[in-house]
Amino acid sequence: MKGEGYTQYSLQFRKRFKKLMMTWYPWLTAPYHQLLNQHIIGRGHHALLLHALPGNGAESLFYGLSRWLMCQQKQNDKSCGRCHSCCLMLAGNHPDYYHLMPEKGKTRLGIESIRQITEKLASHAQQGGAKVILLPQVEQLTDIAVNALLKTLEDPPEETYFVLGCYQPSRVLATLRSRCFYWHLASPDPDLSVRWLSDQVMAESTVILTALRLTNGAPLAAKQLLEPAHWQQRTVCCTALSRALLSGDMLSLLPQLHHDEVNERLHWLISLLLDALKWQHRSGDFIVNQDQLPLVQQLMQKLSIEALLKSANQWMYCRHQLLSIVGLNRELVITEQLLNWESMLS
């Protein structure tokens, strides 16, 4: 039905399903077994709230868990891949699997989406098995939609499971979280991530480590950052910063920072300032930008510890403003901060 806040396999979603079906990441195996073992021993919860950083592969874990829940001939912690339910999941058109997502052009899910799902859940499963509702980002629900969902979570129909995800648990209402089994999908061990990335991209180990640290240890996000065009953007930003420090013309950074990806670019800048502080305190092993050590040293030599702290705090506040205040003049805010920074350096 058009205009609904969920989909049962649009063409785009089917393609995504096929990709997920063929994609599994080594760091997901342990949490997959641990979560399913709770169901196998009869202690599985009907509502899972999975907290994961973007780029840790949570979507693949969601799909793997959902396939097992839908399977009608489970083989311990594996779905059989042969029953009618598995075939429908593999084809991307299972009528009892619901994926909640905002309508095109919107970022929030309203109460109407929850009402539509609730009506569907009131009926028997079309395939006679389980019904699974996937909501990858609970933060997208409006407060009214959350309250509507709480009633179903409190007393769900038989054989109904909710697979919910969140990036920021602090933004999830406590009443919703209390009705779910909370699980934190931590970023994998750095050594495992570095080995995996080394098989995926052509890059030096120092570059791979830097990308991983810039993305908080999330391997898929690091892989995306390491795409040549993306990585080149960061290189250009670092070069521009080095030149600005030499000339004292910090306003020359405006073309690099006044950008649609301002959040990421300010993250790069702030990480360099914090790295300079780490260097000052002889904590080089914890430096994020391992491939930009000359630039980190340049910042350290140009700014005192007090100036580095002040600069980092100012840029953090600048980024917070740009992300939280709707309609703020980005160019004006960044220009003002660059001029403040230039006066600090003179």
mmCIF file of C-alpha atoms in Angstrom:
data_model
loop_
_atom_site.group_PDB
_atom_site.id
_atom_site.type_symbol
_atom_site.label_atom_id
_atom_site.label_comp_id
_atom_site.label_asym_id
_atom_site.label_seq_id
_atom_site.Cartn_x
_atom_site.Cartn_y
_atom_site.Cartn_z
ATOM 1 C CA MET A 1 0.000 0.000 0.000
ATOM 2 C CA LYS A 2 1.383 3.385 -0.939
ATOM 3 C CA GLY A 3 2.252 5.933 1.700
ATOM 4 C CA GLU A 4 2.751 3.353 4.461
ATOM 5 C CA GLY A 5 5.640 3.668 6.864
ATOM 6 C CA TYR A 6 6.654 0.081 6.276
ATOM 7 C CA THR A 7 7.364 -1.986 3.234
ATOM 8 C CA GLN A 8 7.014 -5.620 2.341
ATOM 9 C CA TYR A 9 9.763 -5.743 -0.206
ATOM 10 C CA SER A 10 9.950 -2.973 -2.710
ATOM 11 C CA LEU A 11 12.385 -3.634 -5.565
ATOM 12 C CA GLN A 12 15.086 -1.654 -3.747
ATOM 13 C CA PHE A 13 14.507 -3.623 -0.550
ATOM 14 C CA ARG A 14 14.676 -6.953 -2.408
ATOM 15 C CA LYS A 15 18.067 -6.004 -3.830
ATOM 16 C CA ARG A 16 19.199 -5.078 -0.341
ATOM 17 C CA PHE A 17 17.974 -8.414 1.004
ATOM 18 C CA LYS A 18 19.975 -10.326 -1.599
ATOM 19 C CA LYS A 19 23.075 -8.352 -0.671
ATOM 20 C CA LEU A 20 22.538 -9.054 3.035
ATOM 21 C CA MET A 21 21.880 -12.703 2.287
ATOM 22 C CA MET A 22 25.333 -13.027 0.762
ATOM 23 C CA THR A 23 27.136 -10.782 3.273
ATOM 24 C CA TRP A 24 28.271 -11.936 6.666
ATOM 25 C CA TYR A 25 31.037 -10.488 8.784
ATOM 26 C CA PRO A 26 33.268 -12.543 11.111
ATOM 27 C CA TRP A 27 32.660 -10.335 14.154
ATOM 28 C CA LEU A 28 28.891 -11.031 13.992
ATOM 29 C CA THR A 29 29.141 -14.796 14.531
ATOM 30 C CA ALA A 30 29.585 -14.706 18.328
ATOM 31 C CA PRO A 31 26.694 -12.290 19.073
ATOM 32 C CA TYR A 32 24.490 -14.194 16.596
ATOM 33 C CA HIS A 33 25.037 -17.466 18.487
ATOM 34 C CA GLN A 34 24.652 -15.790 21.875
ATOM 35 C CA LEU A 35 21.361 -14.140 20.968
ATOM 36 C CA LEU A 36 19.847 -17.226 19.360
ATOM 37 C CA ASN A 37 20.958 -19.455 22.213
ATOM 38 C CA GLN A 38 18.568 -17.512 24.457
ATOM 39 C CA HIS A 39 15.685 -18.605 22.219
ATOM 40 C CA ILE A 40 16.956 -22.175 21.943
ATOM 41 C CA ILE A 41 16.985 -22.599 25.728
ATOM 42 C CA GLY A 42 13.552 -21.004 26.005
ATOM 43 C CA ARG A 43 14.648 -17.638 27.402
ATOM 44 C CA GLY A 44 14.408 -15.561 24.231
ATOM 45 C CA HIS A 45 12.713 -12.174 24.487
ATOM 46 C CA HIS A 46 10.027 -11.124 22.033
ATOM 47 C CA ALA A 47 11.633 -7.676 21.604
ATOM 48 C CA LEU A 48 15.344 -7.167 20.969
ATOM 49 C CA LEU A 49 16.875 -3.679 21.135
ATOM 50 C CA LEU A 50 20.269 -3.807 19.473
ATOM 51 C CA HIS A 51 22.585 -0.859 20.048
ATOM 52 C CA ALA A 52 25.336 -0.566 17.432
ATOM 53 C CA LEU A 53 27.423 2.117 15.780
ATOM 54 C CA PRO A 54 26.773 2.718 12.073
ATOM 55 C CA GLY A 55 29.202 0.574 10.114
ATOM 56 C CA ASN A 56 29.358 -2.415 12.463
ATOM 57 C CA GLY A 57 27.145 -4.629 10.285
ATOM 58 C CA ALA A 58 23.992 -4.549 12.418
ATOM 59 C CA GLU A 59 21.767 -4.885 9.322
ATOM 60 C CA SER A 60 23.295 -8.262 8.478
ATOM 61 C CA LEU A 61 22.767 -9.407 12.067
ATOM 62 C CA PHE A 62 19.149 -8.198 11.939
ATOM 63 C CA TYR A 63 18.574 -10.219 8.787
ATOM 64 C CA GLY A 64 20.249 -13.359 10.142
ATOM 65 C CA LEU A 65 18.190 -13.246 13.334
ATOM 66 C CA SER A 66 14.978 -12.581 11.405
ATOM 67 C CA ARG A 67 15.581 -15.499 9.050
ATOM 68 C CA TRP A 68 16.023 -17.851 11.992
ATOM 69 C CA LEU A 69 12.882 -16.594 13.709
ATOM 70 C CA MET A 70 10.867 -17.053 10.509
ATOM 71 C CA CYS A 71 12.276 -20.494 9.680
ATOM 72 C CA GLN A 72 9.811 -23.368 10.194
ATOM 73 C CA GLN A 73 12.435 -26.138 10.289
ATOM 74 C CA LYS A 74 15.206 -24.669 12.428
ATOM 75 C CA GLN A 75 18.449 -26.599 12.773
ATOM 76 C CA ASN A 76 19.658 -25.492 16.190
ATOM 77 C CA ASP A 77 20.940 -21.944 15.595
ATOM 78 C CA LYS A 78 20.687 -22.112 11.816
ATOM 79 C CA SER A 79 17.756 -21.535 9.492
ATOM 80 C CA CYS A 80 17.215 -24.468 7.150
ATOM 81 C CA GLY A 81 17.156 -22.446 3.923
ATOM 82 C CA ARG A 82 14.689 -24.927 2.382
ATOM 83 C CA CYS A 83 11.285 -24.493 4.039
ATOM 84 C CA HIS A 84 8.662 -22.308 2.364
ATOM 85 C CA SER A 85 9.244 -19.521 4.889
ATOM 86 C CA CYS A 86 13.002 -19.532 4.214
ATOM 87 C CA CYS A 87 12.382 -19.464 0.467
ATOM 88 C CA LEU A 88 10.106 -16.447 0.867
ATOM 89 C CA MET A 89 12.720 -14.683 2.985
ATOM 90 C CA LEU A 90 15.431 -15.457 0.445
ATOM 91 C CA ALA A 91 13.213 -14.161 -2.333
ATOM 92 C CA GLY A 92 12.494 -11.015 -0.320
ATOM 93 C CA ASN A 93 8.703 -11.304 -0.260
ATOM 94 C CA HIS A 94 7.673 -12.933 3.021
ATOM 95 C CA PRO A 95 4.199 -11.560 3.902
ATOM 96 C CA ASP A 96 4.781 -11.859 7.669
ATOM 97 C CA TYR A 97 8.015 -9.868 7.735
ATOM 98 C CA TYR A 98 7.581 -6.123 8.148
ATOM 99 C CA HIS A 99 10.295 -3.522 7.758
ATOM 100 C CA LEU A 100 9.387 -0.185 9.323
ATOM 101 C CA MET A 101 10.979 2.823 7.644
ATOM 102 C CA PRO A 102 10.139 6.492 7.125
ATOM 103 C CA GLU A 103 8.289 7.458 3.974
ATOM 104 C CA LYS A 104 10.404 8.807 1.135
ATOM 105 C CA GLY A 105 11.634 12.302 1.907
ATOM 106 C CA LYS A 106 10.938 12.004 5.651
ATOM 107 C CA THR A 107 13.146 11.212 8.611
ATOM 108 C CA ARG A 108 10.512 10.309 11.225
ATOM 109 C CA LEU A 109 7.966 7.529 11.666
ATOM 110 C CA GLY A 110 4.552 8.598 12.882
ATOM 111 C CA ILE A 111 1.698 6.894 14.685
ATOM 112 C CA GLU A 112 -0.053 5.877 11.454
ATOM 113 C CA SER A 113 2.785 3.474 10.634
ATOM 114 C CA ILE A 114 2.409 1.805 14.035
ATOM 115 C CA ARG A 115 -1.359 1.557 13.673
ATOM 116 C CA GLN A 116 -1.005 -0.150 10.302
ATOM 117 C CA ILE A 117 1.435 -2.677 11.761
ATOM 118 C CA THR A 118 -0.777 -3.280 14.788
ATOM 119 C CA GLU A 119 -3.707 -4.105 12.512
ATOM 120 C CA LYS A 120 -1.570 -6.568 10.589
ATOM 121 C CA LEU A 121 -0.349 -8.236 13.776
ATOM 122 C CA ALA A 122 -3.905 -8.761 14.995
ATOM 123 C CA SER A 123 -4.408 -11.259 12.160
ATOM 124 C CA HIS A 124 -2.939 -14.744 11.985
ATOM 125 C CA ALA A 125 0.397 -15.111 10.238
ATOM 126 C CA GLN A 126 -0.245 -15.785 6.554
ATOM 127 C CA GLN A 127 2.367 -18.552 6.549
ATOM 128 C CA GLY A 128 1.255 -19.989 9.877
ATOM 129 C CA GLY A 129 4.577 -19.246 11.600
ATOM 130 C CA ALA A 130 6.161 -16.251 13.238
ATOM 131 C CA LYS A 131 5.690 -12.570 12.480
ATOM 132 C CA VAL A 132 8.742 -10.310 12.676
ATOM 133 C CA ILE A 133 8.829 -6.523 12.738
ATOM 134 C CA LEU A 134 12.150 -4.887 11.904
ATOM 135 C CA LEU A 135 12.811 -1.287 12.897
ATOM 136 C CA PRO A 136 16.540 -0.537 12.417
ATOM 137 C CA GLN A 137 16.363 2.932 14.021
ATOM 138 C CA VAL A 138 13.992 3.336 16.952
ATOM 139 C CA GLU A 139 15.084 6.993 17.179
ATOM 140 C CA GLN A 140 13.037 7.659 14.038
ATOM 141 C CA LEU A 141 9.756 7.125 15.916
ATOM 142 C CA THR A 142 7.847 10.161 17.116
ATOM 143 C CA ASP A 143 6.905 10.196 20.806
ATOM 144 C CA ILE A 144 3.288 9.462 19.907
ATOM 145 C CA ALA A 145 4.364 6.528 17.743
ATOM 146 C CA VAL A 146 6.485 5.164 20.594
ATOM 147 C CA ASN A 147 3.520 5.298 22.963
ATOM 148 C CA ALA A 148 1.409 3.405 20.432
ATOM 149 C CA LEU A 149 4.133 0.788 20.029
ATOM 150 C CA LEU A 150 4.455 0.317 23.801
ATOM 151 C CA LYS A 151 1.008 -1.274 24.008
ATOM 152 C CA THR A 152 1.946 -3.966 21.511
ATOM 153 C CA LEU A 153 5.351 -4.519 23.105
ATOM 154 C CA GLU A 154 3.680 -4.942 26.490
ATOM 155 C CA ASP A 155 1.293 -7.627 25.270
ATOM 156 C CA PRO A 156 2.398 -8.902 21.835
ATOM 157 C CA PRO A 157 0.409 -11.446 19.838
ATOM 158 C CA GLU A 158 1.683 -15.009 19.986
ATOM 159 C CA GLU A 159 4.778 -15.787 17.881
ATOM 160 C CA THR A 160 5.425 -12.094 17.214
ATOM 161 C CA TYR A 161 8.943 -10.702 17.456
ATOM 162 C CA PHE A 162 10.329 -7.180 17.306
ATOM 163 C CA VAL A 163 13.879 -6.658 16.073
ATOM 164 C CA LEU A 164 14.739 -3.074 16.947
ATOM 165 C CA GLY A 165 17.956 -1.123 16.534
ATOM 166 C CA CYS A 166 19.346 2.162 17.779
ATOM 167 C CA TYR A 167 22.469 4.249 17.358
ATOM 168 C CA GLN A 168 21.935 6.428 20.459
ATOM 169 C CA PRO A 169 20.276 4.659 23.414
ATOM 170 C CA SER A 170 20.013 7.991 25.249
ATOM 171 C CA ARG A 171 17.415 9.046 22.665
ATOM 172 C CA VAL A 172 15.268 5.958 23.266
ATOM 173 C CA LEU A 173 12.474 6.486 25.777
ATOM 174 C CA ALA A 174 13.053 4.553 28.989
ATOM 175 C CA THR A 175 9.537 3.090 28.797
ATOM 176 C CA LEU A 176 10.348 1.472 25.450
ATOM 177 C CA ARG A 177 13.790 0.293 26.476
ATOM 178 C CA SER A 178 12.391 -1.340 29.624
ATOM 179 C CA ARG A 179 10.144 -3.559 27.484
ATOM 180 C CA CYS A 180 13.040 -4.868 25.384
ATOM 181 C CA PHE A 181 16.056 -7.078 25.795
ATOM 182 C CA TYR A 182 18.950 -4.645 25.342
ATOM 183 C CA TRP A 183 22.106 -5.813 23.555
ATOM 184 C CA HIS A 184 25.182 -3.754 22.726
ATOM 185 C CA LEU A 185 26.941 -4.817 19.544
ATOM 186 C CA ALA A 186 30.434 -3.567 20.295
ATOM 187 C CA SER A 187 32.936 -2.705 17.600
ATOM 188 C CA PRO A 188 35.104 -5.732 16.837
ATOM 189 C CA ASP A 189 38.632 -6.208 18.084
ATOM 190 C CA PRO A 190 40.904 -3.764 16.190
ATOM 191 C CA ASP A 191 43.266 -6.531 15.062
ATOM 192 C CA LEU A 192 40.366 -8.458 13.525
ATOM 193 C CA SER A 193 39.084 -5.293 11.838
ATOM 194 C CA VAL A 194 42.514 -4.435 10.427
ATOM 195 C CA ARG A 195 42.898 -7.953 9.020
ATOM 196 C CA TRP A 196 39.441 -7.828 7.472
ATOM 197 C CA LEU A 197 40.012 -4.388 5.961
ATOM 198 C CA SER A 198 43.387 -5.474 4.592
ATOM 199 C CA ASP A 199 41.551 -8.100 2.528
ATOM 200 C CA GLN A 200 38.985 -5.567 1.336
ATOM 201 C CA VAL A 201 41.046 -2.526 0.297
ATOM 202 C CA MET A 202 44.451 -1.718 -1.129
ATOM 203 C CA ALA A 203 45.974 0.540 1.511
ATOM 204 C CA GLU A 204 48.930 0.719 3.869
ATOM 205 C CA SER A 205 48.414 -0.571 7.404
ATOM 206 C CA THR A 206 48.859 2.938 8.845
ATOM 207 C CA VAL A 207 46.113 4.269 6.582
ATOM 208 C CA ILE A 208 43.791 1.389 7.503
ATOM 209 C CA LEU A 209 44.390 1.952 11.211
ATOM 210 C CA THR A 210 43.700 5.674 10.805
ATOM 211 C CA ALA A 211 40.422 5.059 8.963
ATOM 212 C CA LEU A 212 39.356 2.584 11.634
ATOM 213 C CA ARG A 213 40.087 5.014 14.460
ATOM 214 C CA LEU A 214 38.333 7.872 12.654
ATOM 215 C CA THR A 215 35.184 5.737 12.473
ATOM 216 C CA ASN A 216 35.250 4.635 16.125
ATOM 217 C CA GLY A 217 36.357 1.127 15.203
ATOM 218 C CA ALA A 218 33.451 0.362 12.833
ATOM 219 C CA PRO A 219 34.937 -1.689 9.963
ATOM 220 C CA LEU A 220 32.250 -1.033 7.336
ATOM 221 C CA ALA A 221 32.372 2.709 7.997
ATOM 222 C CA ALA A 222 36.168 2.559 7.722
ATOM 223 C CA LYS A 223 35.898 0.724 4.424
ATOM 224 C CA GLN A 224 33.603 3.435 3.091
ATOM 225 C CA LEU A 225 36.019 6.140 4.244
ATOM 226 C CA LEU A 226 38.863 4.332 2.470
ATOM 227 C CA GLU A 227 37.161 4.523 -0.906
ATOM 228 C CA PRO A 228 39.665 6.478 -3.063
ATOM 229 C CA ALA A 229 37.465 9.508 -3.742
ATOM 230 C CA HIS A 230 36.421 9.754 -0.092
ATOM 231 C CA TRP A 231 39.930 9.361 1.276
ATOM 232 C CA GLN A 232 41.205 11.935 -1.204
ATOM 233 C CA GLN A 233 38.783 14.491 0.256
ATOM 234 C CA ARG A 234 40.336 13.999 3.679
ATOM 235 C CA THR A 235 43.837 14.279 2.222
ATOM 236 C CA VAL A 236 42.907 17.583 0.574
ATOM 237 C CA CYS A 237 41.507 18.889 3.876
ATOM 238 C CA CYS A 238 44.691 17.948 5.745
ATOM 239 C CA THR A 239 46.865 19.606 3.106
ATOM 240 C CA ALA A 240 44.750 22.761 3.252
ATOM 241 C CA LEU A 241 45.095 22.869 7.051
ATOM 242 C CA SER A 242 48.879 22.521 6.854
ATOM 243 C CA ARG A 243 49.109 25.382 4.366
ATOM 244 C CA ALA A 244 46.816 27.570 6.452
ATOM 245 C CA LEU A 245 48.977 27.016 9.527
ATOM 246 C CA LEU A 246 52.073 28.025 7.562
ATOM 247 C CA SER A 247 50.500 31.168 6.111
ATOM 248 C CA GLY A 248 48.376 32.130 9.093
ATOM 249 C CA ASP A 249 45.397 32.519 6.743
ATOM 250 C CA MET A 250 42.871 30.270 8.472
ATOM 251 C CA LEU A 251 40.043 31.721 6.402
ATOM 252 C CA SER A 252 41.506 29.786 3.458
ATOM 253 C CA LEU A 253 39.949 26.684 5.059
ATOM 254 C CA LEU A 254 36.432 27.926 4.402
ATOM 255 C CA PRO A 255 36.007 26.078 1.050
ATOM 256 C CA GLN A 256 36.917 22.818 2.779
ATOM 257 C CA LEU A 257 34.660 23.252 5.812
ATOM 258 C CA HIS A 258 31.673 25.004 4.228
ATOM 259 C CA HIS A 259 30.508 21.710 2.754
ATOM 260 C CA ASP A 260 27.471 19.428 2.874
ATOM 261 C CA GLU A 261 29.596 16.917 4.792
ATOM 262 C CA VAL A 262 30.543 19.531 7.374
ATOM 263 C CA ASN A 263 29.946 17.120 10.276
ATOM 264 C CA GLU A 264 32.554 14.679 8.988
ATOM 265 C CA ARG A 265 35.041 17.379 8.048
ATOM 266 C CA LEU A 266 34.830 19.032 11.427
ATOM 267 C CA HIS A 267 35.271 15.590 12.974
ATOM 268 C CA TRP A 268 38.542 15.252 11.032
ATOM 269 C CA LEU A 269 39.690 18.685 12.217
ATOM 270 C CA ILE A 270 38.792 18.090 15.862
ATOM 271 C CA SER A 271 40.514 14.690 15.839
ATOM 272 C CA LEU A 272 43.742 16.367 14.677
ATOM 273 C CA LEU A 273 43.554 18.937 17.482
ATOM 274 C CA LEU A 274 42.984 16.196 20.040
ATOM 275 C CA ASP A 275 45.875 14.221 18.553
ATOM 276 C CA ALA A 276 48.154 17.221 19.081
ATOM 277 C CA LEU A 277 47.102 17.232 22.731
ATOM 278 C CA LYS A 278 47.881 13.530 23.012
ATOM 279 C CA TRP A 279 51.304 14.166 21.507
ATOM 280 C CA GLN A 280 51.933 16.924 24.042
ATOM 281 C CA HIS A 281 51.138 14.443 26.807
ATOM 282 C CA ARG A 282 53.349 11.700 25.308
ATOM 283 C CA SER A 283 50.388 9.497 24.371
ATOM 284 C CA GLY A 284 51.389 8.872 20.770
ATOM 285 C CA ASP A 285 50.045 5.316 20.721
ATOM 286 C CA PHE A 286 46.515 6.706 21.027
ATOM 287 C CA ILE A 287 46.798 9.163 18.150
ATOM 288 C CA VAL A 288 43.950 8.715 15.663
ATOM 289 C CA ASN A 289 45.537 10.252 12.569
ATOM 290 C CA GLN A 290 48.531 7.932 12.352
ATOM 291 C CA ASP A 291 49.088 8.859 8.696
ATOM 292 C CA GLN A 292 49.243 12.602 9.451
ATOM 293 C CA LEU A 293 51.898 12.764 12.172
ATOM 294 C CA PRO A 294 53.748 15.732 10.567
ATOM 295 C CA LEU A 295 50.495 17.722 10.606
ATOM 296 C CA VAL A 296 49.840 16.713 14.218
ATOM 297 C CA GLN A 297 53.343 17.938 15.116
ATOM 298 C CA GLN A 298 52.721 21.165 13.212
ATOM 299 C CA LEU A 299 49.606 21.834 15.292
ATOM 300 C CA MET A 300 51.484 21.020 18.478
ATOM 301 C CA GLN A 301 54.251 23.472 17.606
ATOM 302 C CA LYS A 302 51.827 26.204 16.570
ATOM 303 C CA LEU A 303 49.475 26.018 19.543
ATOM 304 C CA SER A 304 50.026 25.738 23.277
ATOM 305 C CA ILE A 305 48.161 23.138 25.305
ATOM 306 C CA GLU A 306 45.690 25.809 26.424
ATOM 307 C CA ALA A 307 45.160 26.975 22.834
ATOM 308 C CA LEU A 308 44.665 23.401 21.612
ATOM 309 C CA LEU A 309 42.053 22.757 24.291
ATOM 310 C CA LYS A 310 40.271 26.008 23.537
ATOM 311 C CA SER A 311 40.355 25.362 19.779
ATOM 312 C CA ALA A 312 38.997 21.821 20.146
ATOM 313 C CA ASN A 313 36.178 23.027 22.419
ATOM 314 C CA GLN A 314 35.260 25.862 20.072
ATOM 315 C CA TRP A 315 35.112 23.589 17.029
ATOM 316 C CA MET A 316 33.061 21.035 18.957
ATOM 317 C CA TYR A 317 30.591 23.745 19.892
ATOM 318 C CA CYS A 318 30.535 24.958 16.298
ATOM 319 C CA ARG A 319 29.708 21.467 15.063
ATOM 320 C CA HIS A 320 27.029 21.054 17.723
ATOM 321 C CA GLN A 321 25.369 24.286 16.616
ATOM 322 C CA LEU A 322 25.409 23.283 12.956
ATOM 323 C CA LEU A 323 23.871 19.883 13.732
ATOM 324 C CA SER A 324 21.245 20.986 16.218
ATOM 325 C CA ILE A 325 19.992 24.403 15.069
ATOM 326 C CA VAL A 326 17.755 24.303 11.997
ATOM 327 C CA GLY A 327 18.298 27.051 9.446
ATOM 328 C CA LEU A 328 21.620 28.229 10.867
ATOM 329 C CA ASN A 329 23.837 30.016 8.327
ATOM 330 C CA ARG A 330 26.639 27.474 7.985
ATOM 331 C CA GLU A 331 28.994 29.730 6.067
ATOM 332 C CA LEU A 332 28.633 32.546 8.569
ATOM 333 C CA VAL A 333 29.189 30.295 11.599
ATOM 334 C CA ILE A 334 32.303 28.670 10.129
ATOM 335 C CA THR A 335 33.704 32.013 8.944
ATOM 336 C CA GLU A 336 33.329 33.470 12.433
ATOM 337 C CA GLN A 337 35.063 30.490 13.997
ATOM 338 C CA LEU A 338 37.927 30.609 11.470
ATOM 339 C CA LEU A 339 38.489 34.294 12.192
ATOM 340 C CA ASN A 340 38.510 33.585 15.942
ATOM 341 C CA TRP A 341 40.995 30.806 15.369
ATOM 342 C CA GLU A 342 43.182 33.053 13.218
ATOM 343 C CA SER A 343 43.319 35.705 15.965
ATOM 344 C CA MET A 344 44.312 32.999 18.448
ATOM 345 C CA LEU A 345 47.205 31.918 16.230
ATOM 346 C CA SER A 346 48.537 35.416 15.559
#
